[in-house]
Tab-separated table of C-alpha atoms and ligand atoms in Angstrom:
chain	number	residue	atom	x	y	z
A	60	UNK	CA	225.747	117.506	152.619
A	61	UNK	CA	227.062	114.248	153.922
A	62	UNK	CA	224.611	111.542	154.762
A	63	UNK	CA	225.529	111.443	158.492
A	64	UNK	CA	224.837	114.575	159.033
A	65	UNK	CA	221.148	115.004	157.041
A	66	UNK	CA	220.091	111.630	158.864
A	67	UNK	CA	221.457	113.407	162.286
A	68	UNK	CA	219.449	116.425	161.384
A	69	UNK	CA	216.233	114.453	160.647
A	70	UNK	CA	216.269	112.870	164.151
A	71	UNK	CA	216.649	116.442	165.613
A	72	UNK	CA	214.172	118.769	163.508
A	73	UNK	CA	211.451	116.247	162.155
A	74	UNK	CA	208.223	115.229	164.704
A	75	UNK	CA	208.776	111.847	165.988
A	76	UNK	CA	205.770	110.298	164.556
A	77	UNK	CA	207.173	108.458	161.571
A	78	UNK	CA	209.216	106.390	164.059
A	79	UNK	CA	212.794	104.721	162.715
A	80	UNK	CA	212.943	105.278	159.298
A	81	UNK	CA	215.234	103.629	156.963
A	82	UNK	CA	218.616	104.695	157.424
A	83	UNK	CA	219.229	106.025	153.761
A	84	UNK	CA	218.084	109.210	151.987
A	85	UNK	CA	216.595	109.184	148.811
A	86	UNK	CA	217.829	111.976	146.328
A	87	UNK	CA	216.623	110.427	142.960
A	88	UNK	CA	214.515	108.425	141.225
A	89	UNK	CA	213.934	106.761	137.554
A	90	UNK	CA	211.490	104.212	136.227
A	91	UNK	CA	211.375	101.552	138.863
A	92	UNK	CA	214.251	102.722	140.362
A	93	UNK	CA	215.684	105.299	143.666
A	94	UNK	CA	219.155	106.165	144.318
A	95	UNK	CA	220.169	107.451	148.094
A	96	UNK	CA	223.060	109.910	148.737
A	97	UNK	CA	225.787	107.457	148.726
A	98	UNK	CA	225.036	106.577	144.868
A	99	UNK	CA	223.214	103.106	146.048
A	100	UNK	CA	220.556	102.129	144.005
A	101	UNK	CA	217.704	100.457	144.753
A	102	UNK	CA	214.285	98.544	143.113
A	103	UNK	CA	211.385	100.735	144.424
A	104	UNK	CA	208.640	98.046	144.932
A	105	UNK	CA	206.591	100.345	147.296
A	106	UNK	CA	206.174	102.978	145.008
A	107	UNK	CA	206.051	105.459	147.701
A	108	UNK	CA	203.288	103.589	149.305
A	109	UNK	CA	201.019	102.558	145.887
A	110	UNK	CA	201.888	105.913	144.550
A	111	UNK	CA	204.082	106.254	141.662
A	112	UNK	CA	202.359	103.857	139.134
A	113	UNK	CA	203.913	105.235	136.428
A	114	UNK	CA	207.652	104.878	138.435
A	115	UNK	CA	209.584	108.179	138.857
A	116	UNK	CA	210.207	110.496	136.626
A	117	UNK	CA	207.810	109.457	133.726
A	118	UNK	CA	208.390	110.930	130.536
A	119	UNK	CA	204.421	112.166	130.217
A	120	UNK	CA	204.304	113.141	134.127
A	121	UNK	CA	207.543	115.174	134.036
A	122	UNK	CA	206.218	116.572	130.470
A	123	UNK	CA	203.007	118.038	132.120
A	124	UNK	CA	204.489	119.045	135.300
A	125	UNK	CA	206.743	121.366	133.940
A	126	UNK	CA	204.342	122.676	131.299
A	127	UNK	CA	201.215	123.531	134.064
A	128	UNK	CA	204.188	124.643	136.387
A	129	UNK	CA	205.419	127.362	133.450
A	130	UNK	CA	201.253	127.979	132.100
A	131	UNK	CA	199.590	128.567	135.767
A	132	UNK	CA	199.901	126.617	139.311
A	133	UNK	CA	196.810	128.122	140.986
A	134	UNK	CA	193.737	129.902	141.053
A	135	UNK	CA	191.003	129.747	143.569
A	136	UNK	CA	187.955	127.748	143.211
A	137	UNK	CA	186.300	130.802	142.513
A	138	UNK	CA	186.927	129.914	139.399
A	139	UNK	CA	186.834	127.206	136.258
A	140	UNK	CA	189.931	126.074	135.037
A	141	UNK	CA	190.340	123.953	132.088
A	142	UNK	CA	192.611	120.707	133.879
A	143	UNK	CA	190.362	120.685	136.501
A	144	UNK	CA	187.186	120.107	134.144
A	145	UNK	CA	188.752	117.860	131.819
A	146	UNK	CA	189.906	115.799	134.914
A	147	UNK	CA	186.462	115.676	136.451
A	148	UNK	CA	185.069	114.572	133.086
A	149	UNK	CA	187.322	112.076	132.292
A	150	UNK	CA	187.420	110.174	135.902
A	151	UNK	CA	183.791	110.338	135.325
A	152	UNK	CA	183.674	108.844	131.676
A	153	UNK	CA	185.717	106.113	133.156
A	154	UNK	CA	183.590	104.926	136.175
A	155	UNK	CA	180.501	104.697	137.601
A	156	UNK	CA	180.472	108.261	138.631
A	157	UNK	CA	178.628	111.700	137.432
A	158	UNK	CA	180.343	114.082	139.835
A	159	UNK	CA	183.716	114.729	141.008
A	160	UNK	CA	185.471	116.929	144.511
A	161	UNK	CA	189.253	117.609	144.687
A	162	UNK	CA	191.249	117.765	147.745
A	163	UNK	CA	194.279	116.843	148.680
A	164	UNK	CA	194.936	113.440	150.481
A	165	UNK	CA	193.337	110.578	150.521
A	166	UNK	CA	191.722	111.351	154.136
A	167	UNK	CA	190.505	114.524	152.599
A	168	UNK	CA	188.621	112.277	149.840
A	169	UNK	CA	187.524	110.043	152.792
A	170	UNK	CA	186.209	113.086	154.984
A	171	UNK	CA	184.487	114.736	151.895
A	172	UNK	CA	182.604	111.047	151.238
A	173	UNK	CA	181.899	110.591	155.345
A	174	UNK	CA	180.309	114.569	155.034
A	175	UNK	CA	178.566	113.652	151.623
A	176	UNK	CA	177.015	110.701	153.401
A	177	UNK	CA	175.460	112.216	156.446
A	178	UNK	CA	174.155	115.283	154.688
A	179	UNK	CA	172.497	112.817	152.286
A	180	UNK	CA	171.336	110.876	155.099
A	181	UNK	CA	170.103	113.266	156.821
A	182	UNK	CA	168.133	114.954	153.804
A	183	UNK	CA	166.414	111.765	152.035
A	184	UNK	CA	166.347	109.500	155.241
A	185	UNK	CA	165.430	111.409	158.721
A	186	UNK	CA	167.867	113.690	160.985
A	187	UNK	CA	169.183	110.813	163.244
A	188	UNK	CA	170.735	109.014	159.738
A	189	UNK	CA	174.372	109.948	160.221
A	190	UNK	CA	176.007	106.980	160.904
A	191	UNK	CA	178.547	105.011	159.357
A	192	UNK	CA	179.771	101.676	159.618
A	193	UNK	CA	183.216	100.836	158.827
A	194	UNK	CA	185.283	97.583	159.057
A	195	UNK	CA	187.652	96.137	161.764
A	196	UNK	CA	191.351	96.348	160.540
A	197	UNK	CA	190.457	98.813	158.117
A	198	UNK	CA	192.469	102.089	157.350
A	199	UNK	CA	191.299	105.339	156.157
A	200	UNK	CA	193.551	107.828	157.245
A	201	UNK	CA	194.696	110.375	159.746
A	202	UNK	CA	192.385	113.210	160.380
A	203	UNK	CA	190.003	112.557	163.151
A	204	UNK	CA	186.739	111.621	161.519
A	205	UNK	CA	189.034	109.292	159.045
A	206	UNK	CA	190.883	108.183	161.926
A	207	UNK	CA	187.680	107.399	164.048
A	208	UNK	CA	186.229	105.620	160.499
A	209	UNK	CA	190.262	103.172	160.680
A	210	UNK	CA	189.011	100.090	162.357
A	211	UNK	CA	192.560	99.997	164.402
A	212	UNK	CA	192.971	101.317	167.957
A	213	UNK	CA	197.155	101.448	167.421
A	214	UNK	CA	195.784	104.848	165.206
A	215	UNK	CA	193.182	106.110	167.593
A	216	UNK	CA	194.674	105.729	171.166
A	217	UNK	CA	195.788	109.144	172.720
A	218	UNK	CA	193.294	110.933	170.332
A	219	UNK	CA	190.187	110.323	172.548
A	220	UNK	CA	187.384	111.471	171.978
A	221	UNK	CA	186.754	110.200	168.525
A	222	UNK	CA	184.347	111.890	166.465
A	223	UNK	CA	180.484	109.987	167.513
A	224	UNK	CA	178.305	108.281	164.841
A	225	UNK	CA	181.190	105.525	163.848
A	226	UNK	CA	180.411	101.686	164.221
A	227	UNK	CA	182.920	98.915	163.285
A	228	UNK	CA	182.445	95.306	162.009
A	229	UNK	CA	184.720	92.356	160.992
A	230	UNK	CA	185.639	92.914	157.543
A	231	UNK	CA	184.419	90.188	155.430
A	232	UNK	CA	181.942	89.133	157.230
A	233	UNK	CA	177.873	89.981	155.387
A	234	UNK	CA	176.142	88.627	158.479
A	235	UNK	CA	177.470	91.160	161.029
A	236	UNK	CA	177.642	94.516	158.336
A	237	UNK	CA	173.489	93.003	157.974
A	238	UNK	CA	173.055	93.080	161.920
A	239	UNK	CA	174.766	96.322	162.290
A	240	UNK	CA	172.524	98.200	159.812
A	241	UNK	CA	169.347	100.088	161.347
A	242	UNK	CA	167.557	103.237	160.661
A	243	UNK	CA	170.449	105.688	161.493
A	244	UNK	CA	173.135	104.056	159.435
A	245	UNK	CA	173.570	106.106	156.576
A	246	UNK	CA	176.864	104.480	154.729
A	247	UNK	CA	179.132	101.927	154.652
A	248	UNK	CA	182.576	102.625	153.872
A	249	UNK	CA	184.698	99.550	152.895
A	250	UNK	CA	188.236	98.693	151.248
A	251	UNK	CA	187.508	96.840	148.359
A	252	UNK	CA	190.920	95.220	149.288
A	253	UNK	CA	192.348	96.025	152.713
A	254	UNK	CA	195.597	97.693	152.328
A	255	UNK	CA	197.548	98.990	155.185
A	256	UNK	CA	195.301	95.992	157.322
A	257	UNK	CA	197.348	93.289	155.812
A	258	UNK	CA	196.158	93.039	151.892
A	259	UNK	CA	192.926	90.896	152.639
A	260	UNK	CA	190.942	90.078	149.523
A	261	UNK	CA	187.364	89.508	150.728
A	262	UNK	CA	185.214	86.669	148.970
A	263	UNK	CA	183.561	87.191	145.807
A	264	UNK	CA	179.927	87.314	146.988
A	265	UNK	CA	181.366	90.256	149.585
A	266	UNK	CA	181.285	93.400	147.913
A	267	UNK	CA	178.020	91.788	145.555
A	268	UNK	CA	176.307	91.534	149.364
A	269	UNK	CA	176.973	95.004	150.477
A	270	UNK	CA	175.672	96.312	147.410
A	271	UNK	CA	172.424	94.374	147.927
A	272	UNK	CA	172.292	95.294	151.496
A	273	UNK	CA	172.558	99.024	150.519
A	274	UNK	CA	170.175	98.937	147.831
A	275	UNK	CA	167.279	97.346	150.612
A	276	UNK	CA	168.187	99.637	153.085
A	277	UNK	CA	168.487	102.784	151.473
A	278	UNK	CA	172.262	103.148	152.504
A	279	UNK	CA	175.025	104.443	150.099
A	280	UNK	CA	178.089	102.229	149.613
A	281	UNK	CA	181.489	104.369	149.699
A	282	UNK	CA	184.434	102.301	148.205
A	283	UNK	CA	187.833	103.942	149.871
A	284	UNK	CA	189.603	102.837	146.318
A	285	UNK	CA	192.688	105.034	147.695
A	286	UNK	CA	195.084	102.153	147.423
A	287	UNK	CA	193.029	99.664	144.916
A	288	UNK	CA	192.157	102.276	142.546
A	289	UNK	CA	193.906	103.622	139.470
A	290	UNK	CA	194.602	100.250	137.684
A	291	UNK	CA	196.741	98.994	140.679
A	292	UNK	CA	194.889	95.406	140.868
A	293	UNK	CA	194.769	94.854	136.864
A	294	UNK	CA	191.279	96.763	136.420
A	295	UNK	CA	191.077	100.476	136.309
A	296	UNK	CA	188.734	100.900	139.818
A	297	UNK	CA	188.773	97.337	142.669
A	298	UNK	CA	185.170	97.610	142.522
A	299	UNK	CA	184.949	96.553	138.328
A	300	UNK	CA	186.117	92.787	139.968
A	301	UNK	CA	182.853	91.980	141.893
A	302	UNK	CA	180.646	93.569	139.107
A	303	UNK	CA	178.717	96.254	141.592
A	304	UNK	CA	179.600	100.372	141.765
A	305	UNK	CA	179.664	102.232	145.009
A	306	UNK	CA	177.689	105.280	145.162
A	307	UNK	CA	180.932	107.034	146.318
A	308	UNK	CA	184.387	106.353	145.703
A	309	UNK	CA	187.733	108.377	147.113
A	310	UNK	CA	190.758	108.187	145.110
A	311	UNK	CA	194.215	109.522	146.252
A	312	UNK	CA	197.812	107.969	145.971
A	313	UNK	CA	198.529	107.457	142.366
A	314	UNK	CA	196.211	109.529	140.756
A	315	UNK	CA	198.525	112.018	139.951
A	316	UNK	CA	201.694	110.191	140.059
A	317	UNK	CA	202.978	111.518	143.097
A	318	UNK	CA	201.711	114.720	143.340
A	319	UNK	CA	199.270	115.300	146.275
A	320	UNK	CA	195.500	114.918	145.367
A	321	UNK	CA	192.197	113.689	146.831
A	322	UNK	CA	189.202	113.073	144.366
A	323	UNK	CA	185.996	112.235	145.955
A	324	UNK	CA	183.903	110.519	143.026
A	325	UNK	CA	179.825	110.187	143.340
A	326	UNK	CA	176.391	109.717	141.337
A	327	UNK	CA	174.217	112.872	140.711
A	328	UNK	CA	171.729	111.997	143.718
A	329	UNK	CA	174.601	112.118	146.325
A	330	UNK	CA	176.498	114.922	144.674
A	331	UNK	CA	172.973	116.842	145.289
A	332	UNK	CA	173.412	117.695	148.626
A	333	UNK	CA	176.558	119.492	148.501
A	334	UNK	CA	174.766	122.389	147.388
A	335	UNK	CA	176.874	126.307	147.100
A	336	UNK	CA	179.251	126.533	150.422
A	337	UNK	CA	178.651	123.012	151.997
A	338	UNK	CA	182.229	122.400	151.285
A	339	UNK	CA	185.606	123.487	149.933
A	340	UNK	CA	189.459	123.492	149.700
A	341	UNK	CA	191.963	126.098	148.928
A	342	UNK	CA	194.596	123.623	147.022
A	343	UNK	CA	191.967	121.342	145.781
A	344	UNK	CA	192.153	120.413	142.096
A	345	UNK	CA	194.406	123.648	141.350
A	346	UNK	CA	195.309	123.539	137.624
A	347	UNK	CA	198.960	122.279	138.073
A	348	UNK	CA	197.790	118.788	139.922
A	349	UNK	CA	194.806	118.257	137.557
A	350	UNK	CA	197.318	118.490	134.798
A	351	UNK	CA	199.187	116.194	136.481
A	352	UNK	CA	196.957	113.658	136.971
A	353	UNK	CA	195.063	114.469	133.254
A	354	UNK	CA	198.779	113.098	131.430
A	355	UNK	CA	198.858	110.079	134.441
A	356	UNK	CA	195.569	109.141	133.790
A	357	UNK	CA	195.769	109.111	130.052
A	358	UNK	CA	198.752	106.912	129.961
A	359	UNK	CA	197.531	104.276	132.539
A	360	UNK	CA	194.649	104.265	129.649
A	361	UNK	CA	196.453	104.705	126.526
A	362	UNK	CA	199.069	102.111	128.109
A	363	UNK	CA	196.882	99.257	128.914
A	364	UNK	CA	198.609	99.368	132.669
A	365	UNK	CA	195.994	97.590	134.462
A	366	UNK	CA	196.322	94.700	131.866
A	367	UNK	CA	200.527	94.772	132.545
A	368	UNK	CA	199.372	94.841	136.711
A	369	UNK	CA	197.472	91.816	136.029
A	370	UNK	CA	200.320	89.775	134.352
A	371	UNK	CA	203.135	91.012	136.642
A	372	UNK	CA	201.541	90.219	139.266
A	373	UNK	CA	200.257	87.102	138.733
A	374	UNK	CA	204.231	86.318	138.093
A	375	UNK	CA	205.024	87.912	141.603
A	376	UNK	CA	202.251	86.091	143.353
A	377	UNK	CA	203.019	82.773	141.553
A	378	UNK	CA	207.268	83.400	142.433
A	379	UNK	CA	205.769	84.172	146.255
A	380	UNK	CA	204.184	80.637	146.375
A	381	UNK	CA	206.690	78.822	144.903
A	382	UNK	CA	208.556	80.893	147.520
A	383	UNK	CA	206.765	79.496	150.207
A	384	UNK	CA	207.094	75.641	149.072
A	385	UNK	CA	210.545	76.195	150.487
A	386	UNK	CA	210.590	78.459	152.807
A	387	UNK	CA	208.116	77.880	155.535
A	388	UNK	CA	208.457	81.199	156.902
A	389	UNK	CA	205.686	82.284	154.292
A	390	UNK	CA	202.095	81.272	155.490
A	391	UNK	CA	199.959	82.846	152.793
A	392	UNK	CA	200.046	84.848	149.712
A	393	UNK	CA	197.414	87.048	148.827
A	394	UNK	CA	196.860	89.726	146.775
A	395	UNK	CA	195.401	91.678	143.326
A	396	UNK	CA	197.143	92.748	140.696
A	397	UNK	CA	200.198	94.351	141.769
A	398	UNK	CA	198.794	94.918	145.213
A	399	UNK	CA	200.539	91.714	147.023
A	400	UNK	CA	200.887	90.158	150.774
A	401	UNK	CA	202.808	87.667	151.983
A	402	UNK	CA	201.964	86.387	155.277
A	403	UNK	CA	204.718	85.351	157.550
A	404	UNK	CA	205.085	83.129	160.768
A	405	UNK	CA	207.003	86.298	162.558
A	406	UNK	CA	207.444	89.732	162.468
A	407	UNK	CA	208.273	91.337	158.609
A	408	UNK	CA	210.683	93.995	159.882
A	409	UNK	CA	214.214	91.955	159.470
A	410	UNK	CA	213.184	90.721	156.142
A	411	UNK	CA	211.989	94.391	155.149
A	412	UNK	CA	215.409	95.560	156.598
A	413	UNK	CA	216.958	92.481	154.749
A	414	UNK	CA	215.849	93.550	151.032
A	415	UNK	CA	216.546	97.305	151.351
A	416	UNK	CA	220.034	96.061	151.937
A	417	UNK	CA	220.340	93.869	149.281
A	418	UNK	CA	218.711	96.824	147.167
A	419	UNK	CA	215.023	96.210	147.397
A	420	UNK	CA	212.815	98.590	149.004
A	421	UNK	CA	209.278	96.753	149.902
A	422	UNK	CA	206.533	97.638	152.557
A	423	UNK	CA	205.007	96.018	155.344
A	424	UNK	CA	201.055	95.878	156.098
A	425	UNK	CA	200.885	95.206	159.932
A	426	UNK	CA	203.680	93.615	162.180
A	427	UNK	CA	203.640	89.971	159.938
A	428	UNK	CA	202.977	91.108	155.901
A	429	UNK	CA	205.564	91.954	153.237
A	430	UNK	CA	204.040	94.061	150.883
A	431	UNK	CA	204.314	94.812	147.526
A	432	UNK	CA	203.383	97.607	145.670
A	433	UNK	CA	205.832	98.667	142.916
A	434	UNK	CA	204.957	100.748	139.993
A	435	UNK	CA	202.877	99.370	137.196
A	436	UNK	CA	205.387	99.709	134.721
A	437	UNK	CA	207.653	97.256	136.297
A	438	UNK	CA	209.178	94.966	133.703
A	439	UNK	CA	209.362	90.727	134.326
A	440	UNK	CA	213.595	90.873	134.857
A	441	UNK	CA	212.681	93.307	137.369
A	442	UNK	CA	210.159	91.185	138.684
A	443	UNK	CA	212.162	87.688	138.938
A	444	UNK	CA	215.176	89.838	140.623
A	445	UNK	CA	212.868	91.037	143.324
A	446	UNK	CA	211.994	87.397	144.121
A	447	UNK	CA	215.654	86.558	144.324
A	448	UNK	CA	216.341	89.301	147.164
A	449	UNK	CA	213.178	88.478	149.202
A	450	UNK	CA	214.104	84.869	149.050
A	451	UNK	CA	217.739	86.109	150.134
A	452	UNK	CA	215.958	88.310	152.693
A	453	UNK	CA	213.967	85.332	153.923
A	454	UNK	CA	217.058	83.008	154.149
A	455	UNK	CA	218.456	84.860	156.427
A	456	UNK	CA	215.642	86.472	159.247
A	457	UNK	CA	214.985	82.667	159.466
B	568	PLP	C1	192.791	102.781	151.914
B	568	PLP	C2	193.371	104.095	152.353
B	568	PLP	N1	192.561	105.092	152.704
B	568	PLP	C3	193.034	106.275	153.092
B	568	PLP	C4	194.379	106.528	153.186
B	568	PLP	C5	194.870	107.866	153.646
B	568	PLP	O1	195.447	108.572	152.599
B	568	PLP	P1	196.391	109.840	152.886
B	568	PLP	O2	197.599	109.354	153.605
B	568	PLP	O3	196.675	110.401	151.510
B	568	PLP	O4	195.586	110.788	153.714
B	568	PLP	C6	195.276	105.508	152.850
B	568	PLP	C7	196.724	105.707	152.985
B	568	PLP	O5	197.499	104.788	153.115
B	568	PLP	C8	194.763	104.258	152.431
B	568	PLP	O6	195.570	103.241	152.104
């Protein structure tokens, strides 16, 4: 099928919601890299949206995909299955948590935390201890109560009415989350980092300070870790840079590589009040996607990944700024790990449009920040060429 004719196809049979995508179509992928249908290739530093950590294809990904696909894809929740305990325990042996729920997205982690957190504060505070407050500029995904918790009306307008018991602060900002707190609040559900907002890295003392404020009000802290977590900003979970631990924490994107998953991750107190029938999923933690993310999991460990996040991208952050001391365009750089932002002076899209043509796929975070997000396994040559392109890229949108 000739590329014309797919990309004519797409405009006629797909919903129009994803807007004007790219004008390639990807067919393959290896490592760091993606190849469309006209043999092009191309440096993948999105990663399908801080998703394939491990890059395509991984030997140990592939390896257990086609082993749990051949052994057995699904059973029901009605019953145990080996992946899916071994996953549970190991997430659990590697954070702050004691209990684990699979789904499938990250806004089904986010709406089993959000349900978690008004049962609980309902049960242990009083019945009117439901709400939660969330940040301005945040994002925490599509489904309505996620979409009511995304601190962005550009995702909410047209979907009126949102779902009630959702307040919104500045992000960043201790005094206002402290004002906004009363007797019905029963969470607060931060970004450790905000992602899709724009990659803003709050101060140190922020994530310390909601932690405190929790503790003295009796309010659980849920960490959406759905683009932070899994090594991507050079430690294993966001939260192990401040020093604190959320009560819960949702995990989604590169958990298993690729393949779709939501993990909802909690202590024993909070996991408590989803007693038998409370909650469910049909596809959630089947044994072929806990095997999945069992053999991503162990190599990100076994690999030392979140070390090689930390060094590549203090080489991409430190090309951006040197970047910037010639090209004006770039305001700010800011970023974790391999979780990077450059603010510009104007909008991203040419320069987005600029590197894909030059062979460098890379995201944007709002209408003004290039992101970067490219697997974790991305070597320094790799690394320094990117810079070229965006520099390239830059050169000319300016
Ligand atoms: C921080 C954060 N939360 C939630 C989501 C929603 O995840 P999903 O698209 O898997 O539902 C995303 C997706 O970009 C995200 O970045």
């Amino acid at each position: 099928m000739d590329t014309k004719t797919l990309l004519e196809w797409s405009a006629k049979y797909h919903t129009p919601n994803y807007g004007a995508r790219a004008p390639l179509c990807l067919i393959r992928g290896d490592g760091i890299r993606v190849w469309d249908t006209e043999g092009r290739a191309y440096l993948d530093f999105g990663a399908g949206i801080a998703v394939t950590s491990l890059g395509h294809c991984h030997p140990r990904v592939t390896g257990a995909i086609q082993e749990a696909a051949a052994t057995l894809l699904h059973v029901s929740n009605l019953y145990h299955s080996a992946p899916q305990i071994h996953l549970a325990k190991l997430l659990c042996e590697h954070s702050f948590a004691d209990r684990v729920f699979f789904g499938n997205s990250g806004a089904e982690a986010n709406e089993a935390a959000i349900k978690m957190a008004r049962k609980y504060g309902k049960e242990r505070g009083a019945s009117d201890r439901f709400e939660i407050i969330a940040t301005r500029n945040s994002f925490h995904g599509r489904t309505l109560a996620t979409v009511t918790a995304t601190g962005q009306e550009k995702y909410q307008h047209g979907f009126e009415p949102l779902m009630p018991g959702f307040k919104h602060v500045p992000y960043n900002d201790l005094r206002a989350m402290e004002r906004a707190v009363d007797n019905r609040t029963a969470a607060i559900l931060v970004e450790p980092i905000q992602g899709e907002g724009g990659v803003y890295v709050p101060d140190d003392g922020y994530l310390p300070g909601l932690r405190k404020l929790c503790d003295e009000a009796g309010v659980l802290l849920i960490l959406d870790e759905i683009q932070t977590g899994v090594a991507r900003t050079g430690r294993l979970w966001c939260y192990e840079h401040a020093g604190i631990e959320p009560d819960i924490m949702t995990l989604a994107k590169a958990l298993a590589n690729g393949v779709p998953i939501g993990a909802t991750l909690c202590r024993e107190e909070v996991a408590s009040v989803l007693t038998p029938g409370t909650h469910g999923s049909t596809f959630g933690g089947t044994p072929f996607v806990c095997s999945v993310a069992l053999a991503t999991l162990s190599a990100i460990l076994e690999d030392k990944i979140a070390e090689r996040a930390t060094a590549r991208g203090r080489q991409l952050m430190d090309g951006l700024r040197t970047l910037a001391t010639r090209r004006p365009t770039i305001r700010e750089v800011r970023g974790r790990g391999l979780l990077i932002g450059a603010e510009l002076d104007r909008p991203v899209a040419p320069v987005v449009d600029g590197c894909r043509e030059a062979g460098l796929l890379v995201l944007s975070a709002g209408e003004r920040v290039l992101r970067l997000a490219p697997p974790l396994i991305v070597e320094a040559a790799d690394c320094a060429r990117a810079l070229e392109i965006i520099d390239g890229a830059l050169g000319k949108a300016t």
